[in-house]
Coordinates of N, CA and C in Angstrom, one line a residue:
M87 N 27.1 24.9 95.3 CA 25.8 24.2 95.4 C 24.7 25.0 94.7
T88 N 23.9 24.4 93.9 CA 22.8 25.1 93.3 C 21.7 25.3 94.3
A89 N 21.0 26.5 94.2 CA 19.8 26.7 95.0 C 18.7 25.8 94.7
P90 N 18.0 25.2 95.7 CA 16.9 24.3 95.4 C 15.7 25.1 94.8
L91 N 15.0 24.4 93.9 CA 13.8 25.0 93.3 C 12.6 24.7 94.3
P92 N 11.5 25.4 94.1 CA 10.3 25.3 95.0 C 9.8 23.8 95.1
Q93 N 10.0 23.0 94.1 CA 9.5 21.6 94.2 C 10.3 20.9 95.3
A94 N 11.4 21.4 95.7 CA 12.2 20.7 96.7 C 11.8 21.1 98.2
E95 N 10.9 22.0 98.3 CA 10.5 22.4 99.6 C 9.9 21.3 100.4
G96 N 10.3 21.1 101.6 CA 9.8 20.0 102.5 C 10.6 18.7 102.3
I97 N 11.6 18.6 101.5 CA 12.4 17.4 101.3 C 13.6 17.5 102.2
R98 N 13.8 16.6 103.1 CA 14.9 16.7 104.0 C 16.2 16.2 103.3
P99 N 17.3 16.9 103.4 CA 18.5 16.5 102.8 C 19.0 15.1 103.3
R100 N 19.3 14.3 102.3 CA 19.9 13.0 102.6 C 20.6 12.6 101.3
V101 N 21.3 11.4 101.3 CA 22.0 11.0 100.1 C 21.1 10.0 99.3
L102 N 20.8 10.4 98.1 CA 20.0 9.5 97.2 C 21.0 8.7 96.3
V103 N 20.8 7.4 96.3 CA 21.6 6.6 95.5 C 20.6 6.1 94.4
I104 N 20.8 6.6 93.2 CA 20.0 6.3 92.0 C 20.5 5.0 91.5
M105 N 19.8 3.9 91.6 CA 20.3 2.6 91.3 C 19.5 1.9 90.2
G106 N 20.1 0.9 89.6 CA 19.5 0.1 88.5 C 20.5 -0.4 87.6
V107 N 20.1 -1.2 86.7 CA 21.1 -1.8 85.7 C 21.4 -0.7 84.6
S108 N 22.4 -1.0 83.8 CA 22.8 -0.1 82.7 C 21.6 0.1 81.8
G109 N 21.4 1.4 81.5 CA 20.3 1.8 80.6 C 19.0 2.1 81.3
S110 N 19.0 2.1 82.6 CA 17.8 2.3 83.4 C 17.5 3.8 83.5
G111 N 18.4 4.7 83.2 CA 18.2 6.1 83.2 C 18.8 6.8 84.5
K112 N 19.7 6.1 85.1 CA 20.3 6.7 86.4 C 20.8 8.1 86.2
T113 N 21.6 8.3 85.2 CA 22.2 9.6 85.0 C 21.2 10.7 84.7
T114 N 20.3 10.4 83.8 CA 19.2 11.3 83.4 C 18.4 11.7 84.6
V115 N 18.0 10.8 85.4 CA 17.2 11.1 86.6 C 18.0 11.8 87.7
A116 N 19.2 11.4 87.9 CA 20.1 12.0 88.9 C 20.3 13.5 88.5
E117 N 20.6 13.8 87.2 CA 20.8 15.1 86.8 C 19.6 16.0 87.0
G118 N 18.4 15.4 86.7 CA 17.2 16.1 86.9 C 16.9 16.4 88.4
L119 N 17.2 15.5 89.2 CA 17.0 15.7 90.7 C 18.0 16.7 91.2
H120 N 19.3 16.6 90.7 CA 20.3 17.6 91.1 C 19.8 19.0 90.7
N121 N 19.3 19.2 89.5 CA 18.8 20.5 89.1 C 17.7 21.1 89.9
I122 N 16.9 20.2 90.5 CA 15.8 20.6 91.3 C 16.2 20.8 92.7
L123 N 16.9 19.8 93.3 CA 17.2 19.8 94.7 C 18.5 20.7 95.0
G124 N 19.4 20.8 94.0 CA 20.6 21.6 94.3 C 21.6 20.8 95.1
W125 N 21.4 19.6 95.3 CA 22.4 18.8 96.1 C 23.6 18.4 95.2
P126 N 24.8 18.2 95.8 CA 25.9 17.7 95.0 C 25.6 16.4 94.3
Y127 N 26.2 16.2 93.2 CA 25.9 15.0 92.3 C 27.2 14.4 91.9
Q128 N 27.2 13.1 92.0 CA 28.4 12.3 91.6 C 28.0 11.2 90.7
E129 N 28.5 11.1 89.5 CA 28.3 10.0 88.6 C 29.1 8.9 89.1
G130 N 28.5 7.8 89.5 CA 29.2 6.7 90.1 C 30.2 6.0 89.1
D131 N 29.8 6.0 87.9 CA 30.7 5.3 86.9 C 32.1 6.0 86.9
L132 N 32.2 7.3 87.2 CA 33.5 8.0 87.2 C 34.3 7.5 88.3
L133 N 33.8 6.8 89.3 CA 34.6 6.4 90.5 C 35.2 5.0 90.2
H134 N 34.7 4.3 89.1 CA 35.3 3.0 88.8 C 36.8 3.0 88.6
P135 N 37.6 2.1 89.2 CA 39.0 2.0 88.8 C 39.1 1.7 87.3
K136 N 40.2 2.1 86.8 CA 40.5 1.9 85.3 C 40.4 0.5 84.9
A137 N 40.8 -0.4 85.8 CA 40.7 -1.8 85.5 C 39.3 -2.3 85.3
N138 N 38.4 -1.8 86.1 CA 37.0 -2.1 85.9 C 36.4 -1.6 84.6
V139 N 36.8 -0.3 84.3 CA 36.3 0.3 83.0 C 36.8 -0.6 81.8
D140 N 38.1 -0.9 81.9 CA 38.7 -1.7 80.8 C 38.0 -3.0 80.6
K141 N 37.7 -3.6 81.8 CA 37.1 -5.0 81.8 C 35.7 -4.9 81.1
M142 N 34.9 -3.9 81.6 CA 33.6 -3.7 81.0 C 33.6 -3.4 79.5
A143 N 34.5 -2.5 79.2 CA 34.7 -2.1 77.7 C 35.0 -3.3 76.9
A144 N 35.7 -4.3 77.4 CA 36.0 -5.5 76.7 C 34.9 -6.5 76.7
G145 N 33.8 -6.1 77.4 CA 32.6 -7.0 77.4 C 32.7 -8.1 78.5
I146 N 33.5 -7.9 79.5 CA 33.7 -8.9 80.6 C 32.9 -8.4 81.8
P147 N 32.0 -9.1 82.3 CA 31.2 -8.7 83.5 C 32.1 -8.6 84.7
L148 N 31.8 -7.6 85.5 CA 32.5 -7.4 86.8 C 32.1 -8.5 87.8
T149 N 33.1 -8.8 88.6 CA 32.8 -9.8 89.7 C 32.6 -9.0 91.0
D150 N 32.2 -9.6 92.1 CA 32.2 -8.9 93.4 C 33.5 -8.4 93.8
E151 N 34.6 -9.1 93.5 CA 35.9 -8.6 93.9 C 36.3 -7.4 93.1
D152 N 35.8 -7.2 91.9 CA 36.0 -6.0 91.1 C 35.2 -4.8 91.7
R153 N 34.1 -5.1 92.2 CA 33.2 -4.0 92.6 C 33.5 -3.5 94.0
W154 N 34.1 -4.3 94.9 CA 34.3 -3.8 96.3 C 35.1 -2.5 96.3
P155 N 36.3 -2.3 95.6 CA 37.0 -1.1 95.7 C 36.2 0.1 95.2
W156 N 35.4 -0.1 94.1 CA 34.5 0.9 93.6 C 33.4 1.3 94.6
L157 N 32.8 0.3 95.2 CA 31.8 0.6 96.3 C 32.4 1.3 97.4
A158 N 33.7 1.0 97.8 CA 34.4 1.8 98.9 C 34.5 3.2 98.5
L159 N 34.8 3.5 97.2 CA 34.9 4.9 96.8 C 33.5 5.6 96.8
C160 N 32.5 4.9 96.4 CA 31.2 5.4 96.5 C 30.8 5.7 97.9
R161 N 31.1 4.8 98.8 CA 30.8 5.0 100.2 C 31.6 6.2 100.8
Q162 N 32.8 6.4 100.4 CA 33.6 7.6 100.8 C 32.9 8.9 100.4
W163 N 32.4 8.9 99.2 CA 31.6 10.1 98.7 C 30.4 10.3 99.5
I164 N 29.7 9.2 99.8 CA 28.5 9.3 100.7 C 28.8 9.8 102.1
D165 N 29.9 9.3 102.7 CA 30.3 9.8 104.0 C 30.6 11.3 104.0
A166 N 31.2 11.8 103.0 CA 31.5 13.2 102.9 C 30.2 14.0 102.8
R167 N 29.3 13.6 102.1 CA 28.0 14.3 101.9 C 27.2 14.3 103.3
I168 N 27.2 13.1 104.0 CA 26.6 13.0 105.3 C 27.2 14.0 106.3
A169 N 28.6 14.0 106.2 CA 29.3 14.9 107.2 C 29.0 16.4 106.9
E170 N 28.7 16.7 105.6 CA 28.4 18.1 105.3 C 26.9 18.4 105.7
G171 N 26.1 17.4 105.7 CA 24.7 17.6 106.1 C 23.8 18.2 105.1
G172 N 24.2 18.3 103.8 CA 23.4 19.0 102.9 C 22.7 18.1 101.8
G173 N 22.9 16.8 101.9 CA 22.3 15.9 100.9 C 23.3 15.7 99.8
G174 N 22.9 14.7 98.9 CA 23.8 14.4 97.8 C 23.0 13.4 96.9
I175 N 23.5 13.3 95.7 CA 22.9 12.4 94.7 C 24.1 11.6 94.0
L176 N 24.0 10.3 94.1 CA 25.0 9.4 93.5 C 24.3 8.4 92.6
T177 N 24.9 8.2 91.4 CA 24.4 7.1 90.6 C 25.3 5.9 90.9
C178 N 24.7 4.8 91.1 CA 25.4 3.5 91.4 C 24.5 2.4 91.1
S179 N 24.9 1.4 90.3 CA 24.0 0.3 90.0 C 23.5 -0.4 91.3
A180 N 24.3 -0.6 92.3 CA 23.9 -1.2 93.6 C 23.1 -2.4 93.4
L181 N 23.6 -3.3 92.5 CA 22.8 -4.4 92.1 C 22.4 -5.5 93.1
K182 N 23.3 -5.6 94.1 CA 23.0 -6.6 95.2 C 22.7 -6.0 96.5
R183 N 22.0 -6.7 97.3 CA 21.7 -6.2 98.7 C 23.1 -6.0 99.4
S184 N 24.0 -6.9 99.3 CA 25.3 -6.7 100.0 C 26.0 -5.4 99.6
Y185 N 25.8 -5.0 98.3 CA 26.4 -3.7 97.9 C 25.7 -2.6 98.6
R186 N 24.4 -2.7 98.6 CA 23.6 -1.6 99.2 C 23.9 -1.5 100.7
D187 N 24.1 -2.7 101.3 CA 24.5 -2.7 102.8 C 25.7 -1.9 103.0
V188 N 26.7 -2.0 102.1 CA 28.0 -1.3 102.3 C 27.7 0.2 102.1
L189 N 26.9 0.6 101.2 CA 26.6 2.0 100.9 C 25.8 2.7 102.0
R190 N 24.9 1.9 102.7 CA 24.1 2.6 103.7 C 24.6 2.2 105.1
Q191 N 25.7 1.5 105.3 CA 26.1 1.0 106.6 C 26.2 2.1 107.6
G192 N 25.4 1.9 108.7 CA 25.5 2.8 109.9 C 24.8 4.1 109.7
T193 N 23.9 4.3 108.7 CA 23.2 5.5 108.6 C 21.8 5.3 108.0
D194 N 20.9 6.2 108.4 CA 19.6 6.2 107.9 C 19.4 7.3 106.8
D195 N 20.5 8.0 106.5 CA 20.5 9.1 105.6 C 20.8 8.7 104.2
V196 N 20.7 7.4 103.8 CA 20.9 7.0 102.5 C 19.6 6.4 102.0
V197 N 19.1 6.9 100.9 CA 17.9 6.4 100.3 C 18.2 5.9 98.9
F198 N 17.8 4.6 98.6 CA 18.0 4.1 97.3 C 16.7 4.4 96.5
V199 N 17.0 4.9 95.3 CA 15.9 5.1 94.3 C 16.1 4.1 93.2
Y200 N 15.4 3.0 93.2 CA 15.5 1.9 92.2 C 14.7 2.2 91.0
L201 N 15.4 2.4 89.9 CA 14.7 2.6 88.6 C 14.5 1.2 87.9
K202 N 13.2 0.8 88.0 CA 12.8 -0.5 87.5 C 12.3 -0.4 86.1
V203 N 13.0 -1.0 85.2 CA 12.7 -0.9 83.7 C 12.6 -2.2 83.1
P204 N 11.5 -2.4 82.3 CA 11.4 -3.7 81.6 C 12.6 -4.0 80.7
E205 N 12.9 -5.3 80.6 CA 14.1 -5.7 79.8 C 14.0 -5.2 78.3
P206 N 12.9 -5.3 77.6 CA 12.9 -4.8 76.2 C 13.2 -3.3 76.1
V207 N 12.8 -2.5 77.1 CA 13.1 -1.1 77.1 C 14.5 -0.9 77.3
L208 N 15.1 -1.6 78.2 CA 16.6 -1.5 78.5 C 17.4 -1.9 77.2
Q209 N 17.0 -3.0 76.5 CA 17.7 -3.4 75.3 C 17.6 -2.3 74.3
A210 N 16.5 -1.7 74.1 CA 16.3 -0.6 73.1 C 17.1 0.6 73.4
R211 N 17.2 1.0 74.7 CA 18.0 2.1 75.1 C 19.5 1.9 74.9
L212 N 19.9 0.7 75.3 CA 21.3 0.4 75.1 C 21.8 0.3 73.7
A213 N 20.9 -0.2 72.8 CA 21.2 -0.2 71.4 C 21.4 1.1 70.8
R214 N 20.7 2.1 71.3 CA 20.8 3.5 70.9 C 21.9 4.3 71.5
R215 N 22.4 3.9 72.6 CA 23.4 4.6 73.4 C 24.7 4.7 72.7
K216 N 25.3 5.8 72.7 CA 26.6 6.0 72.1 C 27.6 6.5 73.1
G217 N 28.9 6.1 73.0 CA 30.0 6.7 73.7 C 30.1 6.2 75.2
H218 N 29.4 5.1 75.5 CA 29.5 4.6 76.9 C 30.3 3.3 76.8
Y219 N 31.2 3.1 77.8 CA 32.1 1.9 77.8 C 31.3 0.6 78.0
M220 N 30.2 0.7 78.6 CA 29.4 -0.5 79.0 C 28.6 -1.0 77.7
P221 N 29.1 -2.1 77.1 CA 28.3 -2.6 75.9 C 27.0 -3.3 76.3
P222 N 26.1 -3.2 75.3 CA 24.8 -3.9 75.6 C 24.9 -5.3 75.9
S223 N 26.0 -6.0 75.4 CA 26.1 -7.4 75.7 C 26.2 -7.8 77.2
L224 N 26.5 -6.8 78.0 CA 26.6 -7.0 79.5 C 25.3 -6.9 80.2
L225 N 24.2 -6.5 79.5 CA 22.9 -6.4 80.2 C 22.5 -7.7 80.8
P226 N 22.6 -8.8 80.1 CA 22.1 -10.1 80.7 C 22.8 -10.4 82.1
S227 N 24.1 -10.1 82.1 CA 24.9 -10.4 83.4 C 24.4 -9.4 84.5
Q228 N 24.1 -8.2 84.1 CA 23.6 -7.3 85.2 C 22.2 -7.7 85.7
L229 N 21.3 -8.1 84.7 CA 20.0 -8.6 85.2 C 20.1 -9.8 86.0
A230 N 21.0 -10.7 85.7 CA 21.2 -11.9 86.5 C 21.8 -11.6 87.9
T231 N 22.5 -10.6 88.0 CA 23.1 -10.2 89.3 C 22.1 -9.4 90.1
L232 N 21.2 -8.7 89.5 CA 20.3 -7.8 90.2 C 19.4 -8.5 91.2
E233 N 19.5 -8.0 92.4 CA 18.6 -8.3 93.5 C 17.8 -7.1 93.8
E234 N 16.5 -7.1 93.4 CA 15.7 -5.9 93.7 C 15.6 -5.7 95.2
P235 N 15.5 -4.4 95.5 CA 15.5 -4.0 97.0 C 14.3 -4.7 97.7
A236 N 14.5 -5.2 98.9 CA 13.5 -5.8 99.7 C 12.8 -4.7 100.5
P237 N 11.5 -4.9 100.9 CA 10.8 -3.9 101.7 C 11.5 -3.4 102.9
D238 N 12.3 -4.2 103.5 CA 13.1 -3.7 104.7 C 14.2 -2.8 104.4
E239 N 14.5 -2.6 103.1 CA 15.6 -1.7 102.7 C 15.1 -0.2 102.5
H240 N 13.9 0.0 102.6 CA 13.3 1.4 102.6 C 13.7 2.1 101.3
A241 N 13.7 1.3 100.2 CA 14.1 1.9 98.9 C 12.8 2.4 98.2
L242 N 13.0 3.4 97.4 CA 11.9 3.9 96.6 C 12.0 3.1 95.3
V243 N 10.9 2.5 94.9 CA 10.9 1.8 93.6 C 10.1 2.6 92.6
I244 N 10.8 3.0 91.5 CA 10.2 3.8 90.5 C 10.1 3.0 89.2
D245 N 8.8 2.7 88.8 CA 8.7 2.0 87.6 C 8.8 3.0 86.4
I246 N 9.8 2.7 85.6 CA 10.1 3.6 84.5 C 9.3 3.2 83.2
E247 N 8.1 3.7 83.1 CA 7.3 3.5 81.9 C 6.8 4.9 81.6
S248 N 7.3 6.0 82.1 CA 6.8 7.3 82.0 C 7.9 8.2 81.4
T249 N 7.6 9.5 81.2 CA 8.6 10.4 80.8 C 9.6 10.7 81.9
V250 N 10.7 11.3 81.6 CA 11.7 11.6 82.6 C 11.1 12.6 83.6
A251 N 10.4 13.5 83.1 CA 9.7 14.5 84.0 C 8.8 13.8 85.0
E252 N 8.0 12.8 84.5 CA 7.1 12.1 85.4 C 7.9 11.3 86.4
V253 N 9.0 10.7 86.0 CA 9.8 9.9 86.9 C 10.4 10.8 88.0
I254 N 10.9 11.9 87.6 CA 11.5 12.8 88.6 C 10.4 13.3 89.6
A255 N 9.2 13.7 89.0 CA 8.1 14.1 89.9 C 7.7 13.0 90.9
A256 N 7.6 11.8 90.4 CA 7.2 10.7 91.3 C 8.3 10.5 92.4
T257 N 9.5 10.6 92.0 CA 10.6 10.5 93.0 C 10.5 11.6 94.0
L258 N 10.3 12.8 93.6 CA 10.2 13.9 94.5 C 9.0 13.8 95.5
G259 N 7.9 13.3 94.9 CA 6.7 13.0 95.7 C 6.9 12.0 96.7
K260 N 7.6 10.9 96.4 CA 7.9 9.8 97.3 C 8.8 10.3 98.4
L261 N 9.8 11.2 98.0 CA 10.7 11.7 99.0 C 10.0 12.6 100.0
K262 N 9.1 13.4 99.5 CA 8.4 14.4 100.3 C 7.3 13.7 101.2
Y263 N 6.6 12.8 100.6 CA 5.4 12.3 101.3 C 5.5 10.8 101.7
G264 N 6.5 10.0 101.1 CA 6.5 8.6 101.3 C 7.6 8.2 102.3
L265 N 8.4 9.1 102.7 CA 9.4 8.8 103.7 C 9.2 9.8 104.9
K266 N 9.7 9.3 106.1 CA 9.7 10.3 107.2 C 10.7 11.3 107.0
N267 N 10.3 12.6 107.0 CA 11.3 13.7 106.9 C 11.8 14.2 108.1

C-alpha cells in the first residue's frame, strides 16, 4: 500500500466506487485518488467475465443478466477491502440503483463518486480513446441505462467540466468535509 499524501489527512478509509458511463474518466480519477490516498485500487473492467468483454467488443450492450456475475466479483473485492479496514478504490459503471444496492449492501463504508459528464464531452473522449474494448457506439445504451444516484444514496456527484486535478481536489474535499468521517 502506498503511503497517503498530506491531502489525505482527515479522510476516513472507506471504499470509493468511482462510477459513470464509459468515457467519464473513472480510471483517470481513480488512479489520481489512489496516488493521493494510498488505498488499494481495482479497475472494475478487469473483473468482467470474458463473455462480457467479448460482447461489448462486438458492440452488443450488456444486459442485467450479463452484469450480475461482474457485480458479484466487484462486491467480493469491496468485502475484502472492508474486512482489511484500510479503504479501497474501485472503478465500476454502477449505472443502476439496483447495481449500487448490490455493491453497498449491508455497509455504510461504500461511497459512490458519480462522474457526471455532458454527452458531447463523452462522445469526444470516446472518439479519441484507443485500445479499449468498449466501442463509442455503446454510449447511447449506457446513457439510456444510467440512473443517476438519488439523494438517499449518499453519493458524491462530481460535475466533470474541470481539469483532472480539479476533479480530484473536489472529490477529496467532499470526502473530507461533505461526509461524516
